[in-house]
mmCIF file of C-alpha atoms in Angstrom:
data_model
loop_
_atom_site.group_PDB
_atom_site.id
_atom_site.type_symbol
_atom_site.label_atom_id
_atom_site.label_comp_id
_atom_site.label_asym_id
_atom_site.label_seq_id
_atom_site.Cartn_x
_atom_site.Cartn_y
_atom_site.Cartn_z
ATOM 1 C CA MET A 1 0.000 0.000 0.000
ATOM 2 C CA ASP A 2 1.097 3.566 -0.666
ATOM 3 C CA ARG A 3 1.818 5.788 2.265
ATOM 4 C CA VAL A 4 -1.064 8.087 3.201
ATOM 5 C CA THR A 5 0.288 11.577 3.789
ATOM 6 C CA LEU A 6 -0.846 14.389 6.041
ATOM 7 C CA GLU A 7 -1.646 16.518 3.004
ATOM 8 C CA GLU A 8 -3.927 13.811 1.607
ATOM 9 C CA VAL A 9 -5.753 13.619 4.921
ATOM 10 C CA LYS A 10 -6.195 17.393 4.962
ATOM 11 C CA LYS A 11 -7.682 17.356 1.459
ATOM 12 C CA ASP A 12 -10.182 14.577 2.192
ATOM 13 C CA PRO A 13 -13.762 15.984 1.989
ATOM 14 C CA GLU A 14 -15.083 13.656 4.702
ATOM 15 C CA VAL A 15 -12.368 14.726 7.134
ATOM 16 C CA ASP A 16 -13.025 18.381 6.412
ATOM 17 C CA THR A 17 -16.751 18.055 6.983
ATOM 18 C CA LEU A 18 -16.291 16.249 10.304
ATOM 19 C CA ILE A 19 -13.867 18.917 11.510
ATOM 20 C CA VAL A 20 -16.125 21.826 10.569
ATOM 21 C CA GLN A 21 -19.286 20.266 11.997
ATOM 22 C CA GLY A 22 -17.574 19.096 15.175
ATOM 23 C CA ASN A 23 -16.240 22.580 15.835
ATOM 24 C CA GLU A 24 -19.715 24.019 15.336
ATOM 25 C CA HIS A 25 -21.165 21.516 17.810
ATOM 26 C CA LEU A 26 -18.596 22.509 20.432
ATOM 27 C CA GLY A 27 -19.338 26.171 19.796
ATOM 28 C CA ALA A 28 -23.016 25.536 20.471
ATOM 29 C CA MET A 29 -22.046 24.001 23.821
ATOM 30 C CA GLY A 30 -19.769 26.895 24.746
ATOM 31 C CA PHE A 31 -16.421 25.152 24.345
ATOM 32 C CA THR A 32 -13.270 26.802 23.037
ATOM 33 C CA GLU A 33 -12.259 26.720 19.374
ATOM 34 C CA HIS A 34 -11.391 23.316 17.892
ATOM 35 C CA SER A 35 -11.140 24.359 14.251
ATOM 36 C CA HIS A 36 -8.547 23.824 11.520
ATOM 37 C CA ARG A 37 -6.294 26.301 13.369
ATOM 38 C CA HIS A 38 -6.092 24.055 16.423
ATOM 39 C CA LEU A 39 -5.707 20.866 14.406
ATOM 40 C CA ASN A 40 -3.006 22.245 12.115
ATOM 41 C CA LEU A 41 -1.077 23.507 15.121
ATOM 42 C CA VAL A 42 -1.356 20.215 16.998
ATOM 43 C CA ALA A 43 -0.283 18.327 13.859
ATOM 44 C CA SER A 44 2.748 20.593 13.459
ATOM 45 C CA ILE A 45 3.805 20.392 17.115
ATOM 46 C CA SER A 46 3.346 16.609 17.168
ATOM 47 C CA TYR A 47 5.626 16.298 14.146
ATOM 48 C CA ASN A 48 8.212 18.604 15.684
ATOM 49 C CA VAL A 49 8.283 16.659 18.971
ATOM 50 C CA MET A 50 9.012 13.441 17.065
ATOM 51 C CA GLU A 51 11.574 15.065 14.789
ATOM 52 C CA HIS A 52 13.446 16.820 17.602
ATOM 53 C CA LEU A 53 13.699 13.575 19.575
ATOM 54 C CA GLY A 54 15.191 11.708 16.630
ATOM 55 C CA PHE A 55 12.257 9.603 15.447
ATOM 56 C CA ASP A 56 12.102 8.728 11.747
ATOM 57 C CA ARG A 57 10.090 10.903 9.372
ATOM 58 C CA ARG A 58 7.281 8.414 8.904
ATOM 59 C CA THR A 59 6.679 8.135 12.631
ATOM 60 C CA ALA A 60 6.706 11.929 12.801
ATOM 61 C CA GLU A 61 4.141 12.085 9.989
ATOM 62 C CA LEU A 62 1.925 9.547 11.739
ATOM 63 C CA ALA A 63 2.031 11.804 14.793
ATOM 64 C CA ALA A 64 1.032 14.748 12.598
ATOM 65 C CA ILE A 65 -1.869 12.786 11.105
ATOM 66 C CA ALA A 66 -3.015 11.764 14.583
ATOM 67 C CA GLY A 67 -2.771 15.406 15.627
ATOM 68 C CA TYR A 68 -4.891 16.541 12.720
ATOM 69 C CA LEU A 69 -7.578 13.907 13.304
ATOM 70 C CA HIS A 70 -7.604 13.754 17.093
ATOM 71 C CA ASP A 71 -10.758 15.831 17.608
ATOM 72 C CA ILE A 72 -13.023 14.488 14.838
ATOM 73 C CA GLY A 73 -15.008 12.561 17.450
ATOM 74 C CA ASN A 74 -16.484 15.888 18.606
ATOM 75 C CA VAL A 75 -18.886 15.616 15.690
ATOM 76 C CA VAL A 76 -20.629 12.864 17.691
ATOM 77 C CA SER A 77 -20.190 14.060 21.276
ATOM 78 C CA ARG A 78 -17.689 15.860 23.467
ATOM 79 C CA GLN A 79 -17.830 13.024 25.974
ATOM 80 C CA ASP A 80 -15.462 10.207 25.002
ATOM 81 C CA HIS A 81 -14.635 11.996 21.756
ATOM 82 C CA GLY A 82 -11.209 10.370 21.754
ATOM 83 C CA GLN A 83 -12.648 6.884 21.499
ATOM 84 C CA THR A 84 -15.256 7.917 18.942
ATOM 85 C CA GLY A 85 -12.584 9.743 16.951
ATOM 86 C CA ALA A 86 -10.345 6.672 16.931
ATOM 87 C CA LEU A 87 -13.118 4.627 15.324
ATOM 88 C CA LEU A 88 -13.849 7.341 12.772
ATOM 89 C CA ALA A 89 -10.126 7.545 11.978
ATOM 90 C CA TYR A 90 -10.041 3.782 11.400
ATOM 91 C CA ARG A 91 -12.760 4.019 8.760
ATOM 92 C CA ILE A 92 -11.215 7.043 7.054
ATOM 93 C CA LEU A 93 -7.615 5.874 7.003
ATOM 94 C CA THR A 94 -8.364 2.319 5.876
ATOM 95 C CA ARG A 95 -10.529 3.750 3.091
ATOM 96 C CA MET A 96 -7.567 5.871 2.042
ATOM 97 C CA GLY A 97 -5.333 2.797 1.921
ATOM 98 C CA MET A 98 -3.179 3.230 5.019
ATOM 99 C CA PRO A 99 -1.586 -0.037 6.248
ATOM 100 C CA ILE A 100 -3.436 -1.399 9.257
ATOM 101 C CA HIS A 101 -0.365 -1.348 11.511
ATOM 102 C CA GLU A 102 -0.091 2.429 10.970
ATOM 103 C CA VAL A 103 -3.831 2.868 11.483
ATOM 104 C CA ALA A 104 -3.570 0.998 14.782
ATOM 105 C CA VAL A 105 -0.864 3.359 16.051
ATOM 106 C CA ILE A 106 -2.988 6.405 15.204
ATOM 107 C CA MET A 107 -6.109 4.868 16.742
ATOM 108 C CA GLY A 108 -4.273 4.231 19.992
ATOM 109 C CA ALA A 109 -3.001 7.798 20.050
ATOM 110 C CA ILE A 110 -6.379 9.409 19.351
ATOM 111 C CA GLY A 111 -8.273 7.096 21.690
ATOM 112 C CA ASN A 112 -6.012 7.987 24.612
ATOM 113 C CA HIS A 113 -5.559 11.757 24.309
ATOM 114 C CA GLU A 114 -8.340 12.858 26.677
ATOM 115 C CA GLU A 115 -7.133 13.812 30.144
ATOM 116 C CA GLU A 116 -10.146 12.203 31.863
ATOM 117 C CA TYR A 117 -8.861 8.695 31.161
ATOM 118 C CA GLY A 118 -6.125 8.749 28.530
ATOM 119 C CA GLN A 119 -2.434 8.018 28.692
ATOM 120 C CA ALA A 120 0.422 7.623 26.234
ATOM 121 C CA VAL A 121 0.314 4.121 24.772
ATOM 122 C CA ASN A 122 2.896 4.771 22.043
ATOM 123 C CA ALA A 123 5.338 7.497 21.029
ATOM 124 C CA VAL A 124 2.856 8.991 18.568
ATOM 125 C CA GLY A 125 0.278 9.245 21.341
ATOM 126 C CA ALA A 126 2.778 10.875 23.696
ATOM 127 C CA ALA A 127 3.592 13.535 21.108
ATOM 128 C CA LEU A 128 -0.122 14.130 20.478
ATOM 129 C CA ILE A 129 -0.841 14.624 24.181
ATOM 130 C CA LEU A 130 1.965 17.149 24.567
ATOM 131 C CA ALA A 131 0.951 19.034 21.418
ATOM 132 C CA ASP A 132 -2.750 19.130 22.212
ATOM 133 C CA LYS A 133 -2.394 20.244 25.826
ATOM 134 C CA SER A 134 0.102 22.968 24.923
ATOM 135 C CA ASP A 135 -2.402 24.863 22.733
ATOM 136 C CA VAL A 136 -3.647 27.370 25.270
ATOM 137 C CA HIS A 137 -4.198 30.827 23.770
ATOM 138 C CA ARG A 138 -6.615 33.754 23.803
ATOM 139 C CA SER A 139 -7.526 33.164 20.154
ATOM 140 C CA ARG A 140 -9.373 29.989 21.214
ATOM 141 C CA VAL A 141 -11.927 31.891 23.330
ATOM 142 C CA ARG A 142 -15.205 32.322 21.421
ATOM 143 C CA ASN A 143 -16.950 34.459 24.030
ATOM 144 C CA LYS A 144 -16.308 38.093 23.112
ATOM 145 C CA ASP A 145 -17.781 39.581 26.291
ATOM 146 C CA ILE A 146 -14.961 39.663 28.849
ATOM 147 C CA SER A 147 -17.382 40.565 31.626
ATOM 148 C CA THR A 148 -19.059 37.153 31.280
ATOM 149 C CA PHE A 149 -15.861 35.052 31.175
ATOM 150 C CA ASP A 150 -15.779 31.911 33.294
ATOM 151 C CA ILE A 151 -12.463 30.555 34.589
ATOM 152 C CA HIS A 152 -11.795 28.583 31.395
ATOM 153 C CA ASP A 153 -12.324 31.699 29.267
ATOM 154 C CA ARG A 154 -10.115 33.777 31.565
ATOM 155 C CA VAL A 155 -7.223 31.324 31.609
ATOM 156 C CA ASN A 156 -7.211 30.806 27.851
ATOM 157 C CA TYR A 157 -7.653 34.515 27.141
ATOM 158 C CA ALA A 158 -4.848 35.412 29.556
ATOM 159 C CA VAL A 159 -2.287 33.361 27.611
ATOM 160 C CA LYS A 160 -0.748 35.699 25.043
ATOM 161 C CA HIS A 161 1.881 33.231 23.858
ATOM 162 C CA SER A 162 2.601 29.537 24.339
ATOM 163 C CA PHE A 163 5.505 27.463 23.065
ATOM 164 C CA LEU A 164 6.472 23.833 23.561
ATOM 165 C CA ARG A 165 10.256 23.669 23.730
ATOM 166 C CA VAL A 166 11.901 20.300 23.033
ATOM 167 C CA GLU A 167 15.581 19.927 23.977
ATOM 168 C CA ALA A 168 16.728 16.477 22.930
ATOM 169 C CA ALA A 169 20.202 16.760 24.449
ATOM 170 C CA ARG A 170 18.731 17.524 27.861
ATOM 171 C CA ARG A 171 15.781 15.141 27.382
ATOM 172 C CA SER A 172 13.586 18.064 28.302
ATOM 173 C CA ILE A 173 10.143 19.177 27.089
ATOM 174 C CA THR A 174 8.962 22.510 28.481
ATOM 175 C CA LEU A 175 5.724 24.430 27.989
ATOM 176 C CA GLU A 176 6.489 28.155 28.076
ATOM 177 C CA LEU A 177 3.593 30.550 28.689
ATOM 178 C CA ASN A 178 3.282 34.314 28.614
ATOM 179 C CA ILE A 179 0.283 35.149 30.814
ATOM 180 C CA ASP A 180 -1.485 38.507 31.124
ATOM 181 C CA LEU A 181 -1.762 38.737 34.904
ATOM 182 C CA SER A 182 -4.478 41.393 34.645
ATOM 183 C CA VAL A 183 -6.776 38.702 33.212
ATOM 184 C CA SER A 184 -5.790 35.541 35.098
ATOM 185 C CA THR A 185 -3.035 34.043 37.235
ATOM 186 C CA PRO A 186 -0.824 30.955 37.087
ATOM 187 C CA MET A 187 -2.770 29.643 40.103
ATOM 188 C CA GLU A 188 -5.991 29.664 38.073
ATOM 189 C CA TYR A 189 -4.144 27.921 35.252
ATOM 190 C CA PHE A 190 -3.191 25.132 37.651
ATOM 191 C CA GLU A 191 -6.711 25.023 39.063
ATOM 192 C CA ILE A 192 -8.227 23.930 35.762
ATOM 193 C CA PHE A 193 -5.248 22.390 33.968
ATOM 194 C CA MET A 194 -3.460 20.390 36.680
ATOM 195 C CA THR A 195 -4.748 17.113 35.221
ATOM 196 C CA ARG A 196 -3.434 18.131 31.815
ATOM 197 C CA MET A 197 -0.015 18.979 33.198
ATOM 198 C CA MET A 198 0.243 15.630 34.962
ATOM 199 C CA MET A 199 -0.757 13.941 31.723
ATOM 200 C CA CYS A 200 1.977 15.876 29.907
ATOM 201 C CA ARG A 201 4.506 14.813 32.540
ATOM 202 C CA ARG A 202 3.628 11.155 31.959
ATOM 203 C CA ALA A 203 3.707 11.607 28.169
ATOM 204 C CA ALA A 204 7.161 13.209 28.347
ATOM 205 C CA ALA A 205 8.354 10.376 30.582
ATOM 206 C CA PHE A 206 7.107 7.877 27.984
ATOM 207 C CA LEU A 207 9.461 9.588 25.522
ATOM 208 C CA GLY A 208 12.326 9.434 28.007
ATOM 209 C CA CYS A 209 12.091 13.136 28.863
ATOM 210 C CA HIS A 210 11.115 15.269 31.826
ATOM 211 C CA PHE A 211 8.343 17.852 31.511
ATOM 212 C CA GLY A 212 8.507 21.426 32.730
ATOM 213 C CA LEU A 213 6.226 24.472 32.853
ATOM 214 C CA ILE A 214 7.440 28.066 32.764
ATOM 215 C CA ALA A 215 5.043 31.018 33.131
ATOM 216 C CA ASN A 216 6.301 34.572 32.608
ATOM 217 C CA GLY A 217 9.862 33.363 33.016
ATOM 218 C CA ALA A 218 9.270 31.581 36.329
ATOM 219 C CA ARG A 219 9.557 27.808 36.495
ATOM 220 C CA LEU A 220 6.469 26.225 38.022
ATOM 221 C CA LEU A 221 7.181 22.582 37.176
#
């Protein structure tokens, strides 16, 4: 079978429809943005994590594909969208001709990316977790009325810049945040994202790295 590429996945009409509709469903429920912007960024970061740590290009591309598809399950429901998305990815990728052993890796990654129950089951999944949880930014907040922000809106809106730094020589993966303290505080970030940070720590450990968090130049983890 020919290798299915990230670009082919991006051009697939079925994939595009599921992404658009899923993002609309989340918007109706008041969740943050999960559009092409988020998925392209997660795909790119997932690839970069693999590449920086010395994995081969195909494994890096599988991580990128998993990153691009990881939220398609939102078209069905937000709850357990990782598991639903894994099954949707199976149908899509096998239709496109991807070898089943590659499909299985991506399914495991997508099915285990939710912080409520997921964990890294392979390197691709570890990269996906780190990429997905590092996308915290004010552009993801859909609510335009700051006076009505809840804590999730405040924390996301407060983050003016986020960057996942991978240092292979030091076996270090660090999430660097620039937070507007007039909007929210690092303590509020921890209040709602502690589970995510612990998940990132385990994902980094799966890759043989330690995970760190820096906010406004101060190391918190």
